[in-house]
């Protein structure tokens, strides 16, 4: 397979010598390679291959989304890697894009870089805002996506607890703007290359979610101190002129979704302890 | 397949049962009991909740990513020797025509059988057999998998010296491969830095892989009462053995964190990739990692560092 990929890549550069470094990043049936041309110290291309043919469609869909993200206005497109091509080897789809070489954040990285990401997210949300606001049905629909992870009696408990949670936090004044998200923003997908901020992994781009979801996701995974997280979210929501009460309720909702996202990545096996740990909302648990 | 086997719970058993594994035999029995009583799905969930690392060890897709180094075809027949709990067998079964999953332990073969039924993997067959006496006719397979097996072959009464057992295995593997078929060996490096800094060797003791064999044998006998039999080799040591057994087109890859979870795979010759992996991709901010990231930029360090890597994925093709 590796040899076959190298042969195909020769059309992308002048060098006959191509080496691959294989990295598996994330799940979802993707296998990542970095392609090095002519003995270069840094990779030129990033390849995403379907680990099995069943994942071909998701690879192709991600490539399309990357193309759409590259066209983002206002200079945001420059922060997106350039899509190159989709190829097929032995029935497996492989997307080829520009490799981003740069520094990534570490845990607890300085505030200056967090500010840069914050500015980027604000700009990103501005160009991706939709005309709609979230309503109660939207909230139910979003939570419904996670229902499949629960089975049997657990599903009834999940639905019951979800109902209680929504009843507690929801009010007619809670409507929140909806935006088209990046969907997987964390420090592993952000680079600083030549002093420019670059964002990779656009597989979930375009998913409609509550404003603030991307930012909350990033801050959560950055292990940001709770107070700092609240500051950034407060600044973000100030743009929407939210009342303190609405803001507090939206923090809870964002935390809920963040927790569900984490758990749904863990192969869908939930436990009471894990729910409490991620949500921090005791009354949501089966205990209620 | 030869027909001199006993059939126990629909599993062909060619040899005496010998249990080994990541969990105690009693825990394995408990797990099998749980599967039989509550179903595979429930057992899978309980493994996940108890120990996510162990769950990934059994079911993680990345465990068999070494397969992307080979030109695997749909019509291939694969023999997975020392299949354990089936991580490689099940991944390969999704891509090839047929997988024979062989282990020396009946309990582990039974786990594979139950998993096969749960996942409805029709093209996978399990058996209990001896890696030193493969119960198959000649030239049957396109790929023989020996992941985490080679170092244990010397622990046998059939051969006095571990290298003789290992050479015999290579001969057997070659026998059952078709011309042009591939052998994959996932194995530790005898001279891995880990062992030099006190990591425990397969002998259960520290430093034995770095010792001359005579000293290792003496030391192991002194400490455990048993001979030193878990021979590993350097990169060139493995390649020499494999070549002498009649394999060619030998390719060696460095795998991180290890051959059991080959998340990162770099070809031995790809120094730029090794450097990039070490300095840019791998995390860790402790003193040792920071030192390594610093010194690997210097000439020659990258070449030498390969020789101290923890483990290899090695491929050889039958001439």
Coordinates of C-alpha atoms in Angstrom, one line a residue:
Chain A
X1 CA 0.0 0.0 0.0
X2 CA 2.7 2.4 1.0
X3 CA 4.6 1.7 -2.2
X4 CA 1.5 2.2 -4.3
X5 CA 0.9 5.6 -2.6
X6 CA 4.4 6.7 -3.3
X7 CA 4.0 5.9 -7.0
X8 CA 0.9 8.0 -7.2
X9 CA 2.5 10.9 -5.3
X10 CA 5.2 11.4 -7.9
X11 CA 2.9 13.4 -9.9
X12 CA 2.7 16.0 -7.1
X13 CA 6.3 17.0 -7.0
X14 CA 9.5 16.9 -9.0
X15 CA 11.3 14.5 -6.7
X16 CA 11.5 10.8 -7.4
X17 CA 12.3 10.1 -3.8
X18 CA 9.2 10.2 -1.6
X19 CA 8.9 8.9 1.9
X20 CA 5.8 8.5 4.1
X21 CA 5.4 8.8 7.8
X22 CA 2.3 7.2 9.0
X23 CA 0.3 8.7 11.8
X24 CA -3.2 7.7 12.9
X25 CA -4.9 10.8 14.1
X26 CA -8.3 10.6 15.7
X27 CA -10.7 7.7 14.9
X28 CA -13.4 7.5 12.2
X29 CA -11.6 5.1 10.0
X30 CA -8.9 7.6 8.9
X31 CA -5.2 6.8 8.5
X32 CA -2.9 9.8 8.2
X33 CA 0.4 10.0 6.3
X34 CA 2.8 12.8 5.9
X35 CA 4.6 12.8 2.6
X36 CA 8.2 14.0 2.4
X37 CA 9.7 14.9 -1.0
X38 CA 13.3 14.5 -1.9
X39 CA 14.6 14.0 1.6
X40 CA 13.1 17.3 2.9
X41 CA 13.1 17.8 6.6
X42 CA 9.4 18.7 6.6
X43 CA 6.4 17.1 4.9
X44 CA 4.8 18.7 1.9
X45 CA 1.6 16.9 1.8
X46 CA -0.8 15.3 4.3
X47 CA -2.7 12.2 3.2
X48 CA -5.9 10.9 4.7
X49 CA -6.7 7.4 3.7
X50 CA -9.8 5.3 4.4
X51 CA -8.7 2.4 6.6
X52 CA -11.4 0.3 5.0
X53 CA -13.5 1.0 1.9
X54 CA -16.6 1.7 4.1
X55 CA -14.9 4.9 5.1
X56 CA -14.4 6.2 1.6
X57 CA -17.4 8.4 1.6
X58 CA -16.4 10.1 4.8
X59 CA -12.9 10.8 3.3
X60 CA -14.5 12.3 0.2
X61 CA -17.0 14.3 2.2
X62 CA -14.2 15.8 4.3
X63 CA -12.3 16.7 1.2
X64 CA -15.3 18.6 -0.1
X65 CA -15.7 20.4 3.2
X66 CA -12.0 21.4 3.1
X67 CA -12.6 22.9 -0.3
X68 CA -15.6 24.9 1.1
X69 CA -13.6 26.1 4.1
X70 CA -10.8 27.2 1.9
X71 CA -13.2 29.6 0.3
X72 CA -14.1 31.3 3.6
X73 CA -14.1 35.1 3.1
X74 CA -12.3 37.8 5.0
X75 CA -8.9 36.1 5.0
X76 CA -10.1 33.1 6.9
X77 CA -9.4 30.9 3.9
X78 CA -5.7 31.5 4.4
X79 CA -5.9 29.7 7.7
X80 CA -7.1 26.5 6.0
X81 CA -4.8 24.0 4.3
X82 CA -5.0 23.8 0.5
X83 CA -6.9 20.7 -0.8
X84 CA -5.0 19.0 -3.6
X85 CA -6.7 15.9 -4.9
X86 CA -8.6 12.8 -4.1
X87 CA -7.1 9.5 -5.4
X88 CA -8.1 5.9 -5.2
X89 CA -5.7 3.0 -4.4
X90 CA -7.0 -0.5 -4.2
X91 CA -10.6 0.7 -3.6
X92 CA -9.5 3.1 -0.8
X93 CA -10.1 6.8 -1.1
X94 CA -7.2 9.0 -0.1
X95 CA -7.5 12.8 0.2
X96 CA -4.3 14.8 -0.3
X97 CA -3.9 18.3 1.1
X98 CA -1.2 20.7 2.0
X99 CA 0.7 19.7 5.1
X100 CA 0.8 22.3 7.8
X101 CA 4.1 22.6 9.6
X102 CA 4.2 24.8 12.5
X103 CA 4.1 25.0 16.2
X104 CA 1.2 23.7 18.2
X105 CA 0.0 24.8 21.5
X106 CA 0.8 22.9 24.6
X107 CA -1.4 22.6 27.6
X108 CA -1.4 25.8 29.5
X109 CA 0.0 27.8 26.6
X110 CA 0.3 31.6 27.1
X111 CA -2.7 33.9 27.0
X112 CA -1.4 35.6 23.9
X113 CA -2.1 32.5 21.8
X114 CA -5.5 31.9 23.4
X115 CA -6.3 35.4 22.4
X116 CA -5.4 34.7 18.8
X117 CA -7.6 31.7 18.7
X118 CA -10.4 33.6 20.3
X119 CA -10.1 36.3 17.7
X120 CA -10.2 33.7 15.0
X121 CA -13.3 32.0 16.4
X122 CA -15.1 35.3 16.6
X123 CA -14.3 36.1 13.0
X124 CA -15.2 32.6 12.0
X125 CA -18.5 32.8 13.7
X126 CA -19.2 36.1 12.1
X127 CA -18.9 34.8 8.6
X128 CA -20.7 31.5 9.4
X129 CA -23.7 32.8 11.3
X130 CA -27.0 31.6 10.0
X131 CA -30.3 33.5 10.1
X132 CA -31.8 31.1 12.6
X133 CA -31.9 30.9 16.3
X134 CA -32.0 27.8 18.4
X135 CA -35.3 26.8 19.9
X136 CA -36.4 24.1 22.2
X137 CA -37.0 21.6 19.3
X138 CA -33.5 22.2 18.0
X139 CA -32.1 21.4 21.5
X140 CA -34.1 18.2 21.6
X141 CA -32.9 17.2 18.1
X142 CA -29.3 17.8 19.0
X143 CA -29.6 15.8 22.2
X144 CA -31.4 13.2 20.2
X145 CA -28.2 12.5 18.2
X146 CA -26.7 11.0 21.3
X147 CA -29.7 8.7 22.0
X148 CA -28.3 5.9 19.9
X149 CA -25.4 5.5 22.3
X150 CA -27.8 4.5 25.0
X151 CA -29.6 1.2 24.8
X152 CA -32.5 -0.4 26.5
X153 CA -33.3 0.9 29.9
X154 CA -30.5 3.4 29.7
X155 CA -32.1 5.1 26.8
X156 CA -35.3 5.8 28.8
X157 CA -33.2 7.2 31.6
X158 CA -31.3 9.4 29.1
X159 CA -34.5 10.8 27.6
X160 CA -36.1 11.4 31.0
X161 CA -33.0 13.2 32.4
X162 CA -32.7 15.2 29.2
X163 CA -36.3 16.3 29.5
X164 CA -35.8 17.5 33.1
X165 CA -32.6 19.3 32.1
X166 CA -34.2 21.2 29.3
X167 CA -37.2 22.1 31.4
X168 CA -34.9 23.5 34.0
X169 CA -32.7 25.6 31.8
X170 CA -35.1 26.5 29.0
X171 CA -37.1 29.7 28.8
X172 CA -38.5 31.5 25.8
X173 CA -35.8 34.2 26.2
X174 CA -33.1 31.6 25.8
X175 CA -33.0 31.7 22.0
X176 CA -29.4 31.5 20.8
X177 CA -28.0 32.2 17.3
X178 CA -27.0 29.2 15.3
X179 CA -23.8 29.1 13.4
X180 CA -22.0 26.7 11.1
X181 CA -19.3 25.2 13.2
X182 CA -15.8 23.9 12.6
X183 CA -17.0 21.2 14.9
X184 CA -13.7 19.8 16.3
X185 CA -11.7 22.8 17.5
X186 CA -8.9 21.8 19.9
X187 CA -5.2 22.6 20.2
X188 CA -4.3 19.5 18.2
X189 CA -6.0 21.1 15.2
X190 CA -4.4 24.5 15.5
X191 CA -0.9 25.5 14.4
X192 CA 1.1 28.7 14.2
X193 CA 3.0 28.6 10.9
X194 CA 5.2 31.6 10.1
X195 CA 3.3 33.6 12.6
X196 CA 0.0 32.8 10.9
X197 CA -2.7 30.8 12.6
X198 CA -3.7 27.6 10.7
X199 CA -6.6 25.3 11.5
X200 CA -6.8 21.7 10.2
X201 CA -9.2 18.8 10.3
X202 CA -12.4 20.2 8.7
X203 CA -14.3 16.9 8.7
X204 CA -17.1 18.3 10.8
X205 CA -17.3 21.7 9.2
X206 CA -20.7 23.0 8.5
X207 CA -22.5 21.3 11.3
X208 CA -25.1 23.7 12.7
X209 CA -24.7 24.3 16.4
X210 CA -25.2 26.9 19.0
X211 CA -23.0 29.9 18.9
X212 CA -20.1 29.4 21.3
X213 CA -19.9 25.6 20.8
X214 CA -16.5 25.8 19.0
X215 CA -15.1 28.2 21.5
X216 CA -16.3 26.2 24.4
X217 CA -15.0 23.0 22.9
X218 CA -11.6 24.6 22.4
X219 CA -11.3 26.0 25.9
X220 CA -12.5 22.8 27.4
X221 CA -9.9 20.7 25.7
X222 CA -7.2 23.3 26.4
X223 CA -7.7 22.5 30.1
X224 CA -8.4 26.1 30.5
X225 CA -9.0 27.3 34.1
X226 CA -12.7 27.7 34.7
X227 CA -12.5 31.4 35.4
X228 CA -10.5 32.0 32.2
X229 CA -13.0 29.9 30.3
X230 CA -15.9 32.0 31.6
X231 CA -14.1 35.2 30.8
X232 CA -13.6 34.2 27.2
X233 CA -17.2 32.9 26.9
X234 CA -18.5 36.1 28.5
X235 CA -16.6 38.2 26.0
X236 CA -17.9 36.1 23.2
X237 CA -21.5 36.3 24.3
X238 CA -21.2 40.0 25.0
X239 CA -21.4 40.4 21.3
X240 CA -24.9 38.9 21.5
X241 CA -25.9 41.1 24.4
X242 CA -27.1 38.2 26.6
X243 CA -28.4 38.7 30.1
X244 CA -26.5 37.1 33.0
X245 CA -29.3 34.5 33.5
X246 CA -29.3 33.5 29.9
X247 CA -25.5 33.3 29.9
X248 CA -25.5 31.1 32.9
X249 CA -28.0 28.7 31.2
X250 CA -26.0 28.6 28.0
X251 CA -22.9 27.7 29.9
X252 CA -24.7 24.7 31.2
X253 CA -26.0 23.7 27.8
X254 CA -22.6 24.0 26.3
X255 CA -21.1 22.0 29.0
X256 CA -23.7 19.3 28.5
X257 CA -22.9 19.0 24.8
X258 CA -19.2 19.0 25.4
X259 CA -19.7 16.1 27.8
X260 CA -21.9 14.2 25.4
X261 CA -19.4 14.7 22.6
X262 CA -16.6 13.3 24.7
X263 CA -18.6 10.3 25.7
X264 CA -19.9 9.6 22.3
X265 CA -16.3 9.4 21.1
X266 CA -15.6 6.8 23.7
X267 CA -17.4 4.2 21.7
X268 CA -20.7 5.1 23.3
X269 CA -20.2 3.3 26.6
X270 CA -21.5 5.5 29.3
X271 CA -21.3 5.1 33.0
X272 CA -22.8 7.1 35.8
X273 CA -19.4 8.1 37.1
X274 CA -18.3 9.4 33.7
X275 CA -21.4 11.4 33.1
X276 CA -21.1 13.2 36.4
X277 CA -17.4 13.8 35.9
X278 CA -17.9 15.4 32.5
X279 CA -21.1 17.3 33.1
X280 CA -20.6 18.5 36.6
X281 CA -24.4 18.6 36.7
X282 CA -25.3 16.1 39.3
X283 CA -29.0 16.3 38.9
X284 CA -28.7 15.2 35.3
X285 CA -27.5 11.8 36.3
X286 CA -29.5 8.6 36.7
X287 CA -29.6 9.5 40.4
X288 CA -32.3 12.0 39.8
Chain B
X1 CA -5.2 -28.4 7.4
X2 CA -4.1 -31.7 9.0
X3 CA -6.9 -33.8 10.4
X4 CA -5.1 -35.0 13.6
X5 CA -7.0 -32.7 16.0
X6 CA -9.5 -32.9 18.7
X7 CA -12.6 -30.8 18.3
X8 CA -13.5 -29.1 21.6
X9 CA -16.4 -26.7 21.5
X10 CA -16.1 -26.6 17.7
X11 CA -12.4 -25.4 18.0
X12 CA -9.8 -27.7 16.4
X13 CA -7.1 -28.4 19.0
X14 CA -3.8 -29.7 17.6
X15 CA -1.6 -29.3 20.6
X16 CA -1.5 -29.2 24.4
X17 CA -3.2 -26.2 25.8
X18 CA -0.9 -23.5 27.1
X19 CA -2.3 -20.3 28.5
X20 CA -0.4 -17.0 28.3
X21 CA -1.7 -13.5 28.1
X22 CA -2.1 -10.0 29.4
X23 CA -4.6 -11.1 32.0
X24 CA -4.5 -14.0 34.5
X25 CA -6.1 -17.2 33.4
X26 CA -8.7 -16.9 36.1
X27 CA -9.7 -13.5 34.8
X28 CA -9.9 -14.9 31.3
X29 CA -12.2 -17.6 32.5
X30 CA -14.4 -15.0 34.2
X31 CA -14.5 -13.0 31.1
X32 CA -15.6 -16.0 29.0
X33 CA -18.2 -16.8 31.6
X34 CA -19.6 -13.3 31.5
X35 CA -19.8 -13.4 27.7
X36 CA -21.7 -16.7 27.8
X37 CA -24.0 -15.5 30.5
X38 CA -24.7 -11.8 29.5
X39 CA -23.6 -11.7 25.8
X40 CA -20.6 -10.3 24.1
X41 CA -22.0 -6.7 23.9
X42 CA -22.4 -6.5 27.7
X43 CA -18.9 -8.0 28.2
X44 CA -17.4 -5.5 25.8
X45 CA -19.1 -2.7 27.7
X46 CA -17.8 -3.9 31.0
X47 CA -14.2 -4.2 29.7
X48 CA -14.5 -0.6 28.5
X49 CA -15.7 0.7 31.8
X50 CA -13.2 -1.2 33.8
X51 CA -10.1 -0.6 31.7
X52 CA -10.1 1.5 28.6
X53 CA -6.5 0.7 27.8
X54 CA -7.3 -3.0 27.7
X55 CA -10.4 -2.4 25.7
X56 CA -8.3 -0.6 23.1
X57 CA -5.8 -3.5 23.2
X58 CA -8.5 -5.9 22.2
X59 CA -10.7 -3.8 19.8
X60 CA -8.5 -0.9 18.8
X61 CA -8.3 -0.5 15.0
X62 CA -4.9 1.1 15.2
X63 CA -3.3 -2.1 16.5
X64 CA -3.0 -3.6 13.0
X65 CA -2.0 -0.4 11.2
X66 CA 1.2 -2.2 10.2
X67 CA -0.9 -3.8 7.5
X68 CA -0.7 -0.6 5.4
X69 CA 2.9 -1.4 4.7
X70 CA 1.8 -4.4 2.6
X71 CA 0.0 -4.7 -0.7
X72 CA -2.8 -6.6 0.8
X73 CA -5.3 -8.1 -1.6
X74 CA -8.9 -9.2 -1.2
X75 CA -8.1 -12.7 -2.3
X76 CA -5.4 -13.3 0.3
X77 CA -5.3 -16.1 2.8
X78 CA -3.7 -15.1 6.1
X79 CA -2.4 -17.1 9.0
X80 CA -2.2 -15.2 12.3
X81 CA 0.1 -17.1 14.7
X82 CA -0.1 -16.3 18.4
X83 CA -3.3 -14.4 17.6
X84 CA -4.1 -13.6 21.2
X85 CA -7.5 -11.9 21.6
X86 CA -7.8 -11.4 17.8
X87 CA -6.9 -7.7 17.3
X88 CA -5.0 -8.4 14.1
X89 CA -7.1 -11.3 12.9
X90 CA -10.3 -9.4 13.0
X91 CA -8.8 -6.3 11.3
X92 CA -7.4 -8.5 8.5
X93 CA -10.6 -10.5 8.2
X94 CA -12.4 -7.4 7.0
X95 CA -9.9 -7.1 4.1
X96 CA -9.0 -10.5 2.9
X97 CA -10.7 -13.7 1.8
X98 CA -9.7 -15.9 4.8
X99 CA -8.0 -15.7 8.1
X100 CA -6.8 -18.6 10.3
X101 CA -6.3 -17.4 13.8
X102 CA -4.0 -19.7 15.8
X103 CA -3.1 -19.5 19.4
X104 CA -1.6 -22.0 21.9
X105 CA -4.3 -21.2 24.5
X106 CA -7.7 -22.7 24.2
X107 CA -9.2 -19.9 26.3
X108 CA -8.0 -17.3 23.9
X109 CA -9.2 -19.3 20.9
X110 CA -12.5 -19.5 22.6
X111 CA -12.6 -15.7 23.0
X112 CA -11.9 -15.3 19.3
X113 CA -14.7 -17.8 18.5
X114 CA -17.2 -15.8 20.6
X115 CA -16.1 -12.6 19.1
X116 CA -16.4 -14.1 15.6
X117 CA -20.0 -15.0 16.4
X118 CA -20.8 -11.6 17.7
X119 CA -19.2 -9.7 14.8
X120 CA -20.4 -12.3 12.3
X121 CA -17.0 -12.6 10.8
X122 CA -17.6 -15.7 8.6
X123 CA -14.2 -15.8 7.0
X124 CA -12.3 -16.3 10.2
X125 CA -11.5 -19.6 11.7
X126 CA -9.7 -20.2 15.0
X127 CA -7.6 -23.1 16.2
X128 CA -5.2 -24.2 18.9
X129 CA -1.8 -25.1 17.5
X130 CA 1.9 -25.0 17.9
X131 CA 3.9 -22.3 16.1
X132 CA 6.8 -24.7 15.7
X133 CA 4.6 -27.4 14.1
X134 CA 2.1 -25.6 11.8
X135 CA -0.8 -27.9 11.0
X136 CA -1.1 -26.7 7.4
X137 CA 0.0 -27.9 4.0
X138 CA 2.7 -26.2 2.0
X139 CA 2.2 -22.9 0.2
X140 CA -1.3 -22.2 1.5
X141 CA -1.0 -18.6 2.7
X142 CA -0.3 -15.2 1.3
X143 CA 0.6 -13.7 4.7
X144 CA 1.9 -15.1 7.9
X145 CA 1.5 -12.8 10.9
X146 CA 3.8 -13.2 14.0
X147 CA 3.1 -10.3 16.2
X148 CA 4.7 -10.4 19.6
X149 CA 5.5 -14.1 19.1
X150 CA 9.1 -14.4 17.9
X151 CA 10.7 -13.7 21.3
X152 CA 8.7 -16.5 23.0
X153 CA 9.5 -19.3 20.5
X154 CA 12.6 -20.3 22.5
X155 CA 10.4 -21.1 25.5
X156 CA 9.9 -24.7 24.4
X157 CA 11.2 -28.2 25.2
X158 CA 11.4 -29.0 21.5
X159 CA 14.7 -27.2 21.0
X160 CA 17.6 -26.7 23.3
X161 CA 18.6 -23.4 21.9
X162 CA 16.2 -20.4 21.3
X163 CA 17.8 -19.5 18.0
X164 CA 17.2 -23.0 16.8
X165 CA 13.6 -22.8 17.7
X166 CA 13.3 -19.4 16.0
X167 CA 15.0 -20.6 12.8
X168 CA 12.7 -23.6 12.8
X169 CA 9.7 -21.3 13.0
X170 CA 11.0 -19.2 10.1
X171 CA 11.3 -22.4 8.1
X172 CA 7.8 -23.4 9.0
X173 CA 6.4 -20.0 8.1
X174 CA 8.2 -20.1 4.8
X175 CA 6.9 -23.6 4.1
X176 CA 3.2 -22.6 4.5
X177 CA 3.6 -19.3 2.5
X178 CA 3.0 -19.2 -1.3
X179 CA 5.9 -18.0 -3.4
X180 CA 5.8 -14.2 -3.1
X181 CA 3.9 -14.4 0.1
X182 CA 4.8 -12.1 3.1
X183 CA 5.9 -12.7 6.6
X184 CA 5.3 -10.0 9.2
X185 CA 7.1 -10.0 12.5
X186 CA 6.3 -7.4 15.2
X187 CA 9.1 -7.6 17.8
X188 CA 11.1 -5.7 20.4
X189 CA 14.6 -4.5 19.8
X190 CA 17.2 -6.3 21.9
X191 CA 19.1 -3.1 22.3
X192 CA 16.2 -0.8 23.0
X193 CA 17.0 2.2 25.1
X194 CA 14.1 1.2 27.4
X195 CA 16.0 -1.9 28.5
X196 CA 19.2 -0.1 29.0
X197 CA 17.4 2.3 31.4
X198 CA 15.9 -0.5 33.5
X199 CA 12.9 -1.7 31.6
X200 CA 11.9 -5.2 32.3
X201 CA 12.8 -7.7 29.6
X202 CA 10.8 -10.8 28.6
X203 CA 12.8 -12.8 31.1
X204 CA 11.1 -10.8 33.9
X205 CA 14.4 -9.2 34.8
X206 CA 16.2 -6.0 33.9
X207 CA 19.1 -5.6 31.6
X208 CA 19.1 -9.2 30.4
X209 CA 18.6 -8.3 26.7
X210 CA 21.7 -6.1 26.7
X211 CA 23.9 -8.7 28.4
X212 CA 26.0 -11.2 26.4
X213 CA 23.8 -14.4 26.2
X214 CA 26.1 -16.3 28.5
X215 CA 25.8 -13.8 31.2
X216 CA 22.1 -13.4 30.6
X217 CA 21.7 -17.1 31.0
X218 CA 23.7 -17.3 34.2
X219 CA 22.0 -14.3 35.7
X220 CA 18.5 -15.5 34.8
X221 CA 19.3 -19.0 36.3
X222 CA 20.6 -17.3 39.4
X223 CA 17.5 -15.2 39.9
X224 CA 14.7 -17.4 38.6
X225 CA 16.1 -20.9 38.3
X226 CA 15.4 -21.0 34.6
X227 CA 17.5 -20.5 31.5
X228 CA 17.3 -17.3 29.5
X229 CA 15.2 -18.2 26.5
X230 CA 13.4 -15.1 25.3
X231 CA 15.9 -14.1 22.7
X232 CA 15.5 -10.8 20.9
X233 CA 17.9 -9.3 18.4
X234 CA 19.1 -6.1 16.8
X235 CA 17.6 -4.9 13.5
X236 CA 20.4 -6.5 11.6
X237 CA 20.2 -9.6 13.7
X238 CA 16.5 -10.1 12.7
X239 CA 17.2 -9.3 9.0
X240 CA 20.1 -11.8 8.9
X241 CA 17.9 -14.6 10.4
X242 CA 15.0 -13.8 8.1
X243 CA 17.2 -13.7 5.0
X244 CA 18.9 -16.9 5.8
X245 CA 15.5 -18.6 6.2
X246 CA 14.9 -17.8 2.5
X247 CA 13.1 -14.5 2.6
X248 CA 14.0 -11.4 0.5
X249 CA 12.8 -7.8 0.0
X250 CA 13.2 -7.4 3.8
X251 CA 11.8 -4.1 5.1
X252 CA 12.1 -2.8 8.6
X253 CA 10.0 0.0 10.1
X254 CA 10.3 1.8 13.4
X255 CA 7.0 1.7 15.2
X256 CA 5.9 3.9 18.1
X257 CA 4.8 3.5 20.8
X258 CA 5.4 -0.2 19.9
X259 CA 4.6 -3.0 17.5
X260 CA 1.5 -3.7 19.6
X261 CA 0.1 -0.2 18.9
X262 CA 1.8 1.0 15.8
X263 CA 0.4 4.5 15.9
X264 CA 3.5 5.9 14.1
X265 CA 5.3 4.0 11.5
X266 CA 8.6 5.3 9.9
X267 CA 10.8 3.4 7.5
X268 CA 14.2 2.6 8.9
X269 CA 15.9 4.7 6.1
X270 CA 13.7 7.7 6.5
X271 CA 15.8 9.8 8.8
X272 CA 14.0 13.0 8.1
X273 CA 10.7 11.4 9.1
X274 CA 12.2 10.0 12.3
X275 CA 13.5 13.5 13.2
X276 CA 10.2 15.2 12.3
X277 CA 8.3 12.6 14.4
X278 CA 10.6 13.0 17.4
X279 CA 10.8 16.8 17.4
X280 CA 7.4 17.9 16.1
X281 CA 4.8 15.3 16.6
X282 CA 5.6 13.5 19.8
X283 CA 4.5 15.1 23.0
X284 CA 6.1 15.1 26.4
X285 CA 8.0 17.8 28.2
X286 CA 10.0 15.9 30.7
X287 CA 13.8 16.2 30.8
X288 CA 14.5 13.0 28.8
X289 CA 12.1 13.9 26.0
X290 CA 13.3 17.5 25.8
X291 CA 16.9 16.2 25.6
X292 CA 16.1 13.8 22.9
X293 CA 14.2 16.4 20.9
X294 CA 17.3 18.7 21.1
X295 CA 20.1 16.2 20.3
X296 CA 18.3 14.4 17.5
X297 CA 18.7 17.5 15.3
X298 CA 22.5 16.8 15.3
X299 CA 24.1 14.8 12.5
X300 CA 24.6 11.1 13.3
X301 CA 22.4 11.2 16.4
X302 CA 19.4 10.3 14.3
X303 CA 21.2 7.4 12.7
X304 CA 22.3 6.1 16.1
X305 CA 18.9 6.7 17.7
X306 CA 17.3 4.2 15.3
X307 CA 19.4 1.4 16.8
X308 CA 18.0 2.1 20.3
X309 CA 14.3 2.2 19.2
X310 CA 11.9 0.1 21.2
X311 CA 10.5 -2.1 18.5
X312 CA 10.3 -3.0 14.9
X313 CA 7.8 -4.1 12.3
X314 CA 9.7 -6.3 9.9
X315 CA 8.5 -7.7 6.6
X316 CA 10.0 -10.4 4.4
X317 CA 8.9 -11.9 1.2
X318 CA 9.3 -15.6 0.3
X319 CA 11.5 -16.0 -2.7

